[in-house]
C-alpha positions as YAML, in Angstrom:
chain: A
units: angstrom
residues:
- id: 1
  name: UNK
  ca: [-4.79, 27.05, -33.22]
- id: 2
  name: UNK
  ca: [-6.78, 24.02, -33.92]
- id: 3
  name: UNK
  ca: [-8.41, 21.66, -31.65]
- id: 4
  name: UNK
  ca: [-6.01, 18.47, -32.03]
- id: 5
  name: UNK
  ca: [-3.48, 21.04, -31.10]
- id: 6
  name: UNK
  ca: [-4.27, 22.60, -28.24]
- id: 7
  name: UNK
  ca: [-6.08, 18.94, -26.60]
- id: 8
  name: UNK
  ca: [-2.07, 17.92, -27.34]
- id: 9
  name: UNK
  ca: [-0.75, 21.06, -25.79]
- id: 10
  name: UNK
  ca: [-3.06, 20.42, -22.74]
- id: 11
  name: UNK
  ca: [-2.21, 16.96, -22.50]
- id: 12
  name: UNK
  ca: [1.54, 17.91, -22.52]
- id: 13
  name: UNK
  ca: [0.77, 19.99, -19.09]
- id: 14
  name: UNK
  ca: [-1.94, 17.50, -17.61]
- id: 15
  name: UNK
  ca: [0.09, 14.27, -17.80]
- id: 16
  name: UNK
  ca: [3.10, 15.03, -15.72]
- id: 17
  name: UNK
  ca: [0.89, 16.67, -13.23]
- id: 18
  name: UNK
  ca: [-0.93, 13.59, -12.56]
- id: 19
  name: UNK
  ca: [2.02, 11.96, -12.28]
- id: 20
  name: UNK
  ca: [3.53, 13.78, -9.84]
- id: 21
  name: UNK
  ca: [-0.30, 13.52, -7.76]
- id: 22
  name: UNK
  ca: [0.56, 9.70, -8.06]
- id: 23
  name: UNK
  ca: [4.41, 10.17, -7.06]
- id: 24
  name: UNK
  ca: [3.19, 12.27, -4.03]
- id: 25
  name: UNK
  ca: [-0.06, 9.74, -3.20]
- id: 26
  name: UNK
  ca: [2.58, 6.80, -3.35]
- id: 27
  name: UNK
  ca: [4.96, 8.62, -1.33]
- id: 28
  name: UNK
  ca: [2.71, 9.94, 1.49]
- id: 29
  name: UNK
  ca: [1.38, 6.50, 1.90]
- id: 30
  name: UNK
  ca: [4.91, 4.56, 2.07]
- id: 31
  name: UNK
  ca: [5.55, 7.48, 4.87]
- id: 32
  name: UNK
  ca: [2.57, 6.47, 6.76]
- id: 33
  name: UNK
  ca: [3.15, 2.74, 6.45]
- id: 34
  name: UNK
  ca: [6.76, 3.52, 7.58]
- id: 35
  name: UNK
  ca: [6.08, 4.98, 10.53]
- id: 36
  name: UNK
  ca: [2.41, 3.29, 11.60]
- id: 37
  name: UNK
  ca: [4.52, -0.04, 10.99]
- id: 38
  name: UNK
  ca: [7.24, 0.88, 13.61]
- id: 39
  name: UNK
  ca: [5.02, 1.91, 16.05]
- id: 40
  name: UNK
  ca: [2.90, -1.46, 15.76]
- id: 41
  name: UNK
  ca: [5.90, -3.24, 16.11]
- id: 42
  name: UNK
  ca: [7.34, -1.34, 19.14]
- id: 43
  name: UNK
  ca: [3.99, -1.35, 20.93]
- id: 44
  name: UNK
  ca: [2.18, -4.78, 20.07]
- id: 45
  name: UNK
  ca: [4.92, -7.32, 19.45]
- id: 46
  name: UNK
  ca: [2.13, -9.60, 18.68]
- id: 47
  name: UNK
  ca: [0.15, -7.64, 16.94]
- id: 48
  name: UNK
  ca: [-0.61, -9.27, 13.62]
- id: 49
  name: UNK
  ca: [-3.76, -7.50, 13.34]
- id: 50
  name: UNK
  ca: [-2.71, -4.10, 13.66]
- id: 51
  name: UNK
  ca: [0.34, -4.68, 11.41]
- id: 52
  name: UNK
  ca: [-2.27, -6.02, 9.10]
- id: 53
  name: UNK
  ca: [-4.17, -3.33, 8.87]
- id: 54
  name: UNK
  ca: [-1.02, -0.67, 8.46]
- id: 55
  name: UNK
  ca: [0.04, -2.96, 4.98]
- id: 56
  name: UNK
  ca: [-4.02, -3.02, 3.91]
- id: 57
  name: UNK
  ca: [-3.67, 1.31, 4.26]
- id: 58
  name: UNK
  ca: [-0.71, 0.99, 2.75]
- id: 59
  name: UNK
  ca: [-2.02, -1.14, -0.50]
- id: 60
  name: UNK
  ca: [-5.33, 1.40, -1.13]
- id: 61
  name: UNK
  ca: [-2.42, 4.32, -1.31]
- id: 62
  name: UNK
  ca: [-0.77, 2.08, -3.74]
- id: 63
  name: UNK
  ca: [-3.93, 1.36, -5.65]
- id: 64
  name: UNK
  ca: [-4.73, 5.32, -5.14]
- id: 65
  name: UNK
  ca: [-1.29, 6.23, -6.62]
- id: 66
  name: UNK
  ca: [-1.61, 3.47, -9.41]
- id: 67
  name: UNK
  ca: [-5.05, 4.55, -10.63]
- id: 68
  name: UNK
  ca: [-3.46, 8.23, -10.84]
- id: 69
  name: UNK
  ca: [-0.53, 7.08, -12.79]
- id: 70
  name: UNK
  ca: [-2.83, 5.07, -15.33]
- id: 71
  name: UNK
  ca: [-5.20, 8.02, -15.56]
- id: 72
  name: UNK
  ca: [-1.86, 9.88, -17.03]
- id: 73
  name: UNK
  ca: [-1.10, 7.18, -19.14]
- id: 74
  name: UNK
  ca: [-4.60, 6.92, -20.64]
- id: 75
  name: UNK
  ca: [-4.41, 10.72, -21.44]
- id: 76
  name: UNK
  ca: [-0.92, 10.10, -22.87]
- id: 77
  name: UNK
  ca: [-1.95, 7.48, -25.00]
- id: 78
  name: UNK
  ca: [-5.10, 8.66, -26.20]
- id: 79
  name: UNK
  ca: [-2.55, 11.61, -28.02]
- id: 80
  name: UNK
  ca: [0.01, 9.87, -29.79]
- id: 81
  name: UNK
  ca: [-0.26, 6.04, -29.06]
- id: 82
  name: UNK
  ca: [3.03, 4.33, -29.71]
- id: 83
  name: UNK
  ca: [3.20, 0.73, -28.64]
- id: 84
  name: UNK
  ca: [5.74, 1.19, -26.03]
- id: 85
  name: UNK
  ca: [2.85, 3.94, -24.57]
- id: 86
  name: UNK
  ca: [0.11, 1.20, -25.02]
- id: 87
  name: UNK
  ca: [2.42, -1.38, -23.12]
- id: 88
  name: UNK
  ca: [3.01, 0.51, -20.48]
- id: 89
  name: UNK
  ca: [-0.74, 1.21, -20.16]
- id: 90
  name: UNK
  ca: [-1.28, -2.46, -20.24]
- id: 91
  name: UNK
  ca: [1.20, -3.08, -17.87]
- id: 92
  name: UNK
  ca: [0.05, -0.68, -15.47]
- id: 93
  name: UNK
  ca: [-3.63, -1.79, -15.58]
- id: 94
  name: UNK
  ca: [-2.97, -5.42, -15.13]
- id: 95
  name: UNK
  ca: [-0.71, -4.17, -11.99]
- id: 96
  name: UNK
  ca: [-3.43, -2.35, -10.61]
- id: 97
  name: UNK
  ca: [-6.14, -5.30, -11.38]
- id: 98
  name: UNK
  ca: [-4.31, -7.79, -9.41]
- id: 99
  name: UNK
  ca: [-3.37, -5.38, -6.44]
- id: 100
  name: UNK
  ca: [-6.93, -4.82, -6.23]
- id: 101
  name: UNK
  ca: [-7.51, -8.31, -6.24]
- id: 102
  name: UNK
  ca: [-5.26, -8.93, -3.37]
- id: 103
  name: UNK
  ca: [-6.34, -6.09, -1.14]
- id: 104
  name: UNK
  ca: [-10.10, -7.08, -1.22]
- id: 105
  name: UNK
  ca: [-9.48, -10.76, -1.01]
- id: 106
  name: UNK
  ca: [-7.37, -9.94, 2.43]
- id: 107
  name: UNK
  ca: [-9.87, -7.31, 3.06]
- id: 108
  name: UNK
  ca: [-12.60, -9.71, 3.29]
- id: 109
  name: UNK
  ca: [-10.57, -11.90, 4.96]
- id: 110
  name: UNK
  ca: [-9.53, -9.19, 7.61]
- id: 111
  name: UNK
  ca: [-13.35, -8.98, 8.10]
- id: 112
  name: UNK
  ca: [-14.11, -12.60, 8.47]
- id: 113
  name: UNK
  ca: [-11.51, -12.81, 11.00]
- id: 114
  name: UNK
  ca: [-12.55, -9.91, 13.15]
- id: 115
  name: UNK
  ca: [-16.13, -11.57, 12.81]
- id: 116
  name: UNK
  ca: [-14.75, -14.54, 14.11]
- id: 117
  name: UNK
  ca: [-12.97, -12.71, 17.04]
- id: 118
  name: UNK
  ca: [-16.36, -10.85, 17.97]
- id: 119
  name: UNK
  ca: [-18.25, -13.61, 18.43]
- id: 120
  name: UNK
  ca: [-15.76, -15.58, 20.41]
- id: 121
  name: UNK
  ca: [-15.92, -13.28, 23.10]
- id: 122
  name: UNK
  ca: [-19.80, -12.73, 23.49]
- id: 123
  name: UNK
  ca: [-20.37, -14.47, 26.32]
- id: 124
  name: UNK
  ca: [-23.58, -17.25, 25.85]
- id: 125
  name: UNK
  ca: [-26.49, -17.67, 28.71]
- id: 126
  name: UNK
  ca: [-27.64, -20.90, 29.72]
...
């Protein structure tokens, strides 16, 4: 057996495991948001904070799962590229990009806020 063919053989196995990692990553995450969400909402009606946070968790599982599914696709495509397999690469890293984009943006702003909210309650001497 040649090398092309068994690096094709092994991406054959390797692919569809890392998909299912992603499918199980994704999964386990929605679970957690599921339930964390419910209880936030049941105990802290006006908790915008904590439900904040629960969504934030919720997008790095995403972004987890995502960078596991284009990890697949990369060893997919490096095989046999078609153009439906590089468009679906494409599509999946620009996916990823911009939920990256969003979580850190409301990450920072999470931050800022709970900055804010510190220093509002230190209490200032005279």
């Amino acid at each position: 057996m040649i090398l092309s063919e068994w690096l094709s053989r092994l991406t054959e196995v390797s692919a569809p495991i890392i998909d299912l990692l992603a499918l199980v990553m994704i999964l386990a995450g929605t679970l957690e948001a599921f339930v964390n969400g419910i209880r936030v909402m049941l105990s802290h009606p006006e908790g915008h904070y904590a439900i904040r946070s629960v969504w934030m968790r919720h997008a790095r599982w995403l972004i987890a799962g995502l960078t596991f599914q284009l990890a697949a696709d990369i060893i997919e495509t490096s095989v046999a590229p078609s153009w439906d397999d590089v468009g679906r690469l494409a599509a999946i890293a620009l996916i990823r990009t911009f939920l990256n984009y969003f979580l850190e943006r409301d990450a920072r702003e999470a931050r800022e806020l709970q900055h804010e909210g510190q220093t509002a309650k230190v209490p200032t001497t005279l």
